[in-house]
Amino acid sequence: MPVTWEERGWQRLGGRAGRCRLPVWDCTAGLVVGADGILLVDAGSSLAEGARLRDAAHALTGRRVTHLALTHPHFDHVFGAAAFPGAEVFAAADGDGVSGPADAAALRADAVANGLAPAAAAEAAAAPVAPARPVTGELALDLGGGVRALLVNAGPGHTGHDLAVRVEGDPAVVFCGDLVEESGEPQAGPDAVPGRWPAALDRLLALGGPDALYVPGHGAVVDAAFVRAQRDVLATRFGVS
């Protein structure tokens, strides 16, 4: 029998959506449960963490994950993807259909530099998952039973390929990836596009509206006012309007 979300350490959000905060890097994973399909948002930082997410989703629903949305190509969000065989994988893409860096060695090196065990990083890097559905604009998913998710190419900003997921409901829920961070300052690495990051947050605010729940890539769930304030801080930080 499926356990409750709380028993598994997950937070219920609007509609049939929820999320959990993973250990070590405080990365968020989201879950959206429909009558016909189950969407996971981000896959964790290793194959072992992905397997734990897979097992938690099965315990919560009694079914397997059918869709996997990767918000951006950083190791703490994608290295667990191979733990979901058979799931349809989505990621943001540019106009040429490219959905992020394919350099497994660079991801592996970044993971080790940030504290992932070398063996775990090597295992994940040896099992890369290429998105089957690159998202260049918007893509609607009907998960059945009135549960709908909209996948939106919201970036670039935190990276060159930032995907957001809006789940219909009252309130709506927007999974933001690392375009929004609550537990620390937003991180702008070498693959960030700082001059376009504030505009990406404008797109998130338009996507969710004033009453949505916004789920950062790291940290607690926030509201539109938090996203707007972070947008203004980034605009000042990067010298853009």
mmCIF file with all atom_site columns, N, CA and C in Angstrom, residues 159-199:
data_model
loop_
_atom_site.group_PDB
_atom_site.id
_atom_site.type_symbol
_atom_site.label_atom_id
_atom_site.label_alt_id
_atom_site.label_comp_id
_atom_site.label_asym_id
_atom_site.label_entity_id
_atom_site.label_seq_id
_atom_site.pdbx_PDB_ins_code
_atom_site.Cartn_x
_atom_site.Cartn_y
_atom_site.Cartn_z
_atom_site.occupancy
_atom_site.B_iso_or_equiv
_atom_site.pdbx_formal_charge
_atom_site.auth_seq_id
_atom_site.auth_comp_id
_atom_site.auth_asym_id
_atom_site.auth_atom_id
_atom_site.pdbx_PDB_model_num
ATOM 1   N N  . THR A 1 159 ? 21.906 28.673 -16.521 1.00 0.00 ? 159 THR A N  1
ATOM 2   C CA . THR A 1 159 ? 22.703 28.002 -17.539 1.00 0.00 ? 159 THR A CA 1
ATOM 3   C C  . THR A 1 159 ? 22.169 28.434 -18.906 1.00 0.00 ? 159 THR A C  1
ATOM 4   N N  . GLY A 1 160 ? 22.720 27.865 -19.943 1.00 0.00 ? 160 GLY A N  1
ATOM 5   C CA . GLY A 1 160 ? 22.192 28.134 -21.267 1.00 0.00 ? 160 GLY A CA 1
ATOM 6   C C  . GLY A 1 160 ? 20.926 27.370 -21.570 1.00 0.00 ? 160 GLY A C  1
ATOM 7   N N  . HIS A 1 161 ? 20.522 26.454 -20.668 1.00 0.00 ? 161 HIS A N  1
ATOM 8   C CA . HIS A 1 161 ? 19.383 25.578 -20.927 1.00 0.00 ? 161 HIS A CA 1
ATOM 9   C C  . HIS A 1 161 ? 18.595 25.383 -19.638 1.00 0.00 ? 161 HIS A C  1
ATOM 10  N N  . ASP A 1 162 ? 17.682 26.302 -19.349 1.00 0.00 ? 162 ASP A N  1
ATOM 11  C CA . ASP A 1 162 ? 16.904 26.266 -18.104 1.00 0.00 ? 162 ASP A CA 1
ATOM 12  C C  . ASP A 1 162 ? 15.446 25.951 -18.395 1.00 0.00 ? 162 ASP A C  1
ATOM 13  N N  . LEU A 1 163 ? 14.971 24.854 -17.826 1.00 0.00 ? 163 LEU A N  1
ATOM 14  C CA . LEU A 1 163 ? 13.593 24.407 -18.007 1.00 0.00 ? 163 LEU A CA 1
ATOM 15  C C  . LEU A 1 163 ? 12.802 24.657 -16.730 1.00 0.00 ? 163 LEU A C  1
ATOM 16  N N  . ALA A 1 164 ? 11.593 25.192 -16.864 1.00 0.00 ? 164 ALA A N  1
ATOM 17  C CA . ALA A 1 164 ? 10.672 25.344 -15.740 1.00 0.00 ? 164 ALA A CA 1
ATOM 18  C C  . ALA A 1 164 ? 9.446  24.474 -15.997 1.00 0.00 ? 164 ALA A C  1
ATOM 19  N N  . VAL A 1 165 ? 8.784  24.083 -14.924 1.00 0.00 ? 165 VAL A N  1
ATOM 20  C CA . VAL A 1 165 ? 7.593  23.241 -15.021 1.00 0.00 ? 165 VAL A CA 1
ATOM 21  C C  . VAL A 1 165 ? 6.473  23.881 -14.210 1.00 0.00 ? 165 VAL A C  1
ATOM 22  N N  . ARG A 1 166 ? 5.363  24.190 -14.891 1.00 0.00 ? 166 ARG A N  1
ATOM 23  C CA . ARG A 1 166 ? 4.185  24.735 -14.210 1.00 0.00 ? 166 ARG A CA 1
ATOM 24  C C  . ARG A 1 166 ? 3.129  23.649 -14.105 1.00 0.00 ? 166 ARG A C  1
ATOM 25  N N  . VAL A 1 167 ? 2.656  23.406 -12.902 1.00 0.00 ? 167 VAL A N  1
ATOM 26  C CA . VAL A 1 167 ? 1.605  22.417 -12.664 1.00 0.00 ? 167 VAL A CA 1
ATOM 27  C C  . VAL A 1 167 ? 0.314  23.163 -12.370 1.00 0.00 ? 167 VAL A C  1
ATOM 28  N N  . GLU A 1 168 ? -0.699 22.903 -13.153 1.00 0.00 ? 168 GLU A N  1
ATOM 29  C CA . GLU A 1 168 ? -1.982 23.573 -12.952 1.00 0.00 ? 168 GLU A CA 1
ATOM 30  C C  . GLU A 1 168 ? -2.573 23.193 -11.606 1.00 0.00 ? 168 GLU A C  1
ATOM 31  N N  . GLY A 1 169 ? -3.232 24.151 -10.957 1.00 0.00 ? 169 GLY A N  1
ATOM 32  C CA . GLY A 1 169 ? -3.872 23.894 -9.678  1.00 0.00 ? 169 GLY A CA 1
ATOM 33  C C  . GLY A 1 169 ? -4.209 25.199 -9.005  1.00 0.00 ? 169 GLY A C  1
ATOM 34  N N  . ASP A 1 170 ? -4.750 25.093 -7.809  1.00 0.00 ? 170 ASP A N  1
ATOM 35  C CA . ASP A 1 170 ? -5.106 26.258 -7.024  1.00 0.00 ? 170 ASP A CA 1
ATOM 36  C C  . ASP A 1 170 ? -4.496 26.090 -5.630  1.00 0.00 ? 170 ASP A C  1
ATOM 37  N N  . PRO A 1 171 ? -3.270 26.574 -5.439  1.00 0.00 ? 171 PRO A N  1
ATOM 38  C CA . PRO A 1 171 ? -2.509 27.419 -6.373  1.00 0.00 ? 171 PRO A CA 1
ATOM 39  C C  . PRO A 1 171 ? -1.743 26.595 -7.404  1.00 0.00 ? 171 PRO A C  1
ATOM 40  N N  . ALA A 1 172 ? -1.315 27.284 -8.457  1.00 0.00 ? 172 ALA A N  1
ATOM 41  C CA . ALA A 1 172 ? -0.386 26.667 -9.389  1.00 0.00 ? 172 ALA A CA 1
ATOM 42  C C  . ALA A 1 172 ? 0.968  26.490 -8.709  1.00 0.00 ? 172 ALA A C  1
ATOM 43  N N  . VAL A 1 173 ? 1.740  25.529 -9.215  1.00 0.00 ? 173 VAL A N  1
ATOM 44  C CA . VAL A 1 173 ? 3.076  25.260 -8.695  1.00 0.00 ? 173 VAL A CA 1
ATOM 45  C C  . VAL A 1 173 ? 4.065  25.408 -9.844  1.00 0.00 ? 173 VAL A C  1
ATOM 46  N N  . VAL A 1 174 ? 5.137  26.158 -9.622  1.00 0.00 ? 174 VAL A N  1
ATOM 47  C CA . VAL A 1 174 ? 6.168  26.345 -10.637 1.00 0.00 ? 174 VAL A CA 1
ATOM 48  C C  . VAL A 1 174 ? 7.489  25.810 -10.096 1.00 0.00 ? 174 VAL A C  1
ATOM 49  N N  . PHE A 1 175 ? 8.004  24.757 -10.733 1.00 0.00 ? 175 PHE A N  1
ATOM 50  C CA . PHE A 1 175 ? 9.334  24.249 -10.421 1.00 0.00 ? 175 PHE A CA 1
ATOM 51  C C  . PHE A 1 175 ? 10.332 25.070 -11.234 1.00 0.00 ? 175 PHE A C  1
ATOM 52  N N  . CYS A 1 176 ? 11.224 25.768 -10.538 1.00 0.00 ? 176 CYS A N  1
ATOM 53  C CA . CYS A 1 176 ? 12.057 26.802 -11.157 1.00 0.00 ? 176 CYS A CA 1
ATOM 54  C C  . CYS A 1 176 ? 13.465 26.344 -11.491 1.00 0.00 ? 176 CYS A C  1
ATOM 55  N N  . GLY A 1 177 ? 13.884 25.172 -11.013 1.00 0.00 ? 177 GLY A N  1
ATOM 56  C CA . GLY A 1 177 ? 15.287 24.843 -11.125 1.00 0.00 ? 177 GLY A CA 1
ATOM 57  C C  . GLY A 1 177 ? 16.123 25.890 -10.417 1.00 0.00 ? 177 GLY A C  1
ATOM 58  N N  . ASP A 1 178 ? 17.373 26.033 -10.824 1.00 0.00 ? 178 ASP A N  1
ATOM 59  C CA . ASP A 1 178 ? 18.266 26.970 -10.138 1.00 0.00 ? 178 ASP A CA 1
ATOM 60  C C  . ASP A 1 178 ? 18.176 28.394 -10.673 1.00 0.00 ? 178 ASP A C  1
ATOM 61  N N  . LEU A 1 179 ? 17.169 28.673 -11.500 1.00 0.00 ? 179 LEU A N  1
ATOM 62  C CA . LEU A 1 179 ? 16.875 30.077 -11.792 1.00 0.00 ? 179 LEU A CA 1
ATOM 63  C C  . LEU A 1 179 ? 16.513 30.813 -10.516 1.00 0.00 ? 179 LEU A C  1
ATOM 64  N N  . VAL A 1 180 ? 15.962 30.062 -9.537  1.00 0.00 ? 180 VAL A N  1
ATOM 65  C CA . VAL A 1 180 ? 15.625 30.627 -8.225  1.00 0.00 ? 180 VAL A CA 1
ATOM 66  C C  . VAL A 1 180 ? 16.291 29.756 -7.164  1.00 0.00 ? 180 VAL A C  1
ATOM 67  N N  . GLU A 1 181 ? 16.938 30.383 -6.197  1.00 0.00 ? 181 GLU A N  1
ATOM 68  C CA . GLU A 1 181 ? 17.505 29.667 -5.061  1.00 0.00 ? 181 GLU A CA 1
ATOM 69  C C  . GLU A 1 181 ? 17.109 30.393 -3.778  1.00 0.00 ? 181 GLU A C  1
ATOM 70  N N  . GLU A 1 182 ? 16.774 29.595 -2.756  1.00 0.00 ? 182 GLU A N  1
ATOM 71  C CA . GLU A 1 182 ? 16.346 30.185 -1.490  1.00 0.00 ? 182 GLU A CA 1
ATOM 72  C C  . GLU A 1 182 ? 17.350 29.948 -0.374  1.00 0.00 ? 182 GLU A C  1
ATOM 73  N N  . SER A 1 183 ? 18.073 28.819 -0.422  1.00 0.00 ? 183 SER A N  1
ATOM 74  C CA . SER A 1 183 ? 18.949 28.465 0.695   1.00 0.00 ? 183 SER A CA 1
ATOM 75  C C  . SER A 1 183 ? 20.339 29.070 0.570   1.00 0.00 ? 183 SER A C  1
ATOM 76  N N  . GLY A 1 184 ? 20.568 29.850 -0.461  1.00 0.00 ? 184 GLY A N  1
ATOM 77  C CA . GLY A 1 184 ? 21.838 30.531 -0.640  1.00 0.00 ? 184 GLY A CA 1
ATOM 78  C C  . GLY A 1 184 ? 21.726 31.497 -1.806  1.00 0.00 ? 184 GLY A C  1
ATOM 79  N N  . GLU A 1 185 ? 22.790 32.233 -2.059  1.00 0.00 ? 185 GLU A N  1
ATOM 80  C CA . GLU A 1 185 ? 22.803 33.156 -3.183  1.00 0.00 ? 185 GLU A CA 1
ATOM 81  C C  . GLU A 1 185 ? 22.754 32.376 -4.496  1.00 0.00 ? 185 GLU A C  1
ATOM 82  N N  . PRO A 1 186 ? 22.022 32.882 -5.512  1.00 0.00 ? 186 PRO A N  1
ATOM 83  C CA . PRO A 1 186 ? 22.039 32.227 -6.821  1.00 0.00 ? 186 PRO A CA 1
ATOM 84  C C  . PRO A 1 186 ? 23.463 32.133 -7.353  1.00 0.00 ? 186 PRO A C  1
ATOM 85  N N  . GLN A 1 187 ? 23.804 30.945 -7.863  1.00 0.00 ? 187 GLN A N  1
ATOM 86  C CA . GLN A 1 187 ? 25.169 30.688 -8.304  1.00 0.00 ? 187 GLN A CA 1
ATOM 87  C C  . GLN A 1 187 ? 25.288 30.888 -9.807  1.00 0.00 ? 187 GLN A C  1
ATOM 88  N N  . ALA A 1 188 ? 26.239 31.715 -10.212 1.00 0.00 ? 188 ALA A N  1
ATOM 89  C CA . ALA A 1 188 ? 26.492 31.971 -11.628 1.00 0.00 ? 188 ALA A CA 1
ATOM 90  C C  . ALA A 1 188 ? 27.850 31.391 -11.989 1.00 0.00 ? 188 ALA A C  1
ATOM 91  N N  . GLY A 1 189 ? 27.842 30.175 -12.533 1.00 0.00 ? 189 GLY A N  1
ATOM 92  C CA . GLY A 1 189 ? 29.067 29.523 -12.939 1.00 0.00 ? 189 GLY A CA 1
ATOM 93  C C  . GLY A 1 189 ? 29.460 29.920 -14.352 1.00 0.00 ? 189 GLY A C  1
ATOM 94  N N  . PRO A 1 190 ? 30.431 29.220 -14.922 1.00 0.00 ? 190 PRO A N  1
ATOM 95  C CA . PRO A 1 190 ? 30.926 29.585 -16.254 1.00 0.00 ? 190 PRO A CA 1
ATOM 96  C C  . PRO A 1 190 ? 29.905 29.391 -17.365 1.00 0.00 ? 190 PRO A C  1
ATOM 97  N N  . ASP A 1 191 ? 28.865 28.582 -17.121 1.00 0.00 ? 191 ASP A N  1
ATOM 98  C CA . ASP A 1 191 ? 27.844 28.368 -18.153 1.00 0.00 ? 191 ASP A CA 1
ATOM 99  C C  . ASP A 1 191 ? 26.620 29.259 -17.955 1.00 0.00 ? 191 ASP A C  1
ATOM 100 N N  . ALA A 1 192 ? 26.671 30.175 -16.988 1.00 0.00 ? 192 ALA A N  1
ATOM 101 C CA . ALA A 1 192 ? 25.546 31.098 -16.784 1.00 0.00 ? 192 ALA A CA 1
ATOM 102 C C  . ALA A 1 192 ? 25.510 32.145 -17.896 1.00 0.00 ? 192 ALA A C  1
ATOM 103 N N  . VAL A 1 193 ? 24.306 32.707 -18.070 1.00 0.00 ? 193 VAL A N  1
ATOM 104 C CA . VAL A 1 193 ? 24.112 33.802 -19.032 1.00 0.00 ? 193 VAL A CA 1
ATOM 105 C C  . VAL A 1 193 ? 23.550 34.972 -18.232 1.00 0.00 ? 193 VAL A C  1
ATOM 106 N N  . PRO A 1 194 ? 24.405 35.689 -17.486 1.00 0.00 ? 194 PRO A N  1
ATOM 107 C CA . PRO A 1 194 ? 23.938 36.673 -16.512 1.00 0.00 ? 194 PRO A CA 1
ATOM 108 C C  . PRO A 1 194 ? 23.043 37.752 -17.100 1.00 0.00 ? 194 PRO A C  1
ATOM 109 N N  . GLY A 1 195 ? 23.376 38.227 -18.298 1.00 0.00 ? 195 GLY A N  1
ATOM 110 C CA . GLY A 1 195 ? 22.602 39.317 -18.866 1.00 0.00 ? 195 GLY A CA 1
ATOM 111 C C  . GLY A 1 195 ? 21.171 38.973 -19.192 1.00 0.00 ? 195 GLY A C  1
ATOM 112 N N  . ARG A 1 196 ? 20.855 37.691 -19.242 1.00 0.00 ? 196 ARG A N  1
ATOM 113 C CA . ARG A 1 196 ? 19.489 37.274 -19.569 1.00 0.00 ? 196 ARG A CA 1
ATOM 114 C C  . ARG A 1 196 ? 18.763 36.622 -18.396 1.00 0.00 ? 196 ARG A C  1
ATOM 115 N N  . TRP A 1 197 ? 19.452 36.510 -17.264 1.00 0.00 ? 197 TRP A N  1
ATOM 116 C CA . TRP A 1 197 ? 18.843 35.862 -16.097 1.00 0.00 ? 197 TRP A CA 1
ATOM 117 C C  . TRP A 1 197 ? 17.634 36.640 -15.567 1.00 0.00 ? 197 TRP A C  1
ATOM 118 N N  . PRO A 1 198 ? 17.701 37.959 -15.379 1.00 0.00 ? 198 PRO A N  1
ATOM 119 C CA . PRO A 1 198 ? 16.502 38.668 -14.912 1.00 0.00 ? 198 PRO A CA 1
ATOM 120 C C  . PRO A 1 198 ? 15.296 38.473 -15.814 1.00 0.00 ? 198 PRO A C  1
ATOM 121 N N  . ALA A 1 199 ? 15.504 38.443 -17.133 1.00 0.00 ? 199 ALA A N  1
ATOM 122 C CA . ALA A 1 199 ? 14.386 38.220 -18.053 1.00 0.00 ? 199 ALA A CA 1
ATOM 123 C C  . ALA A 1 199 ? 13.802 36.831 -17.869 1.00 0.00 ? 199 ALA A C  1
#
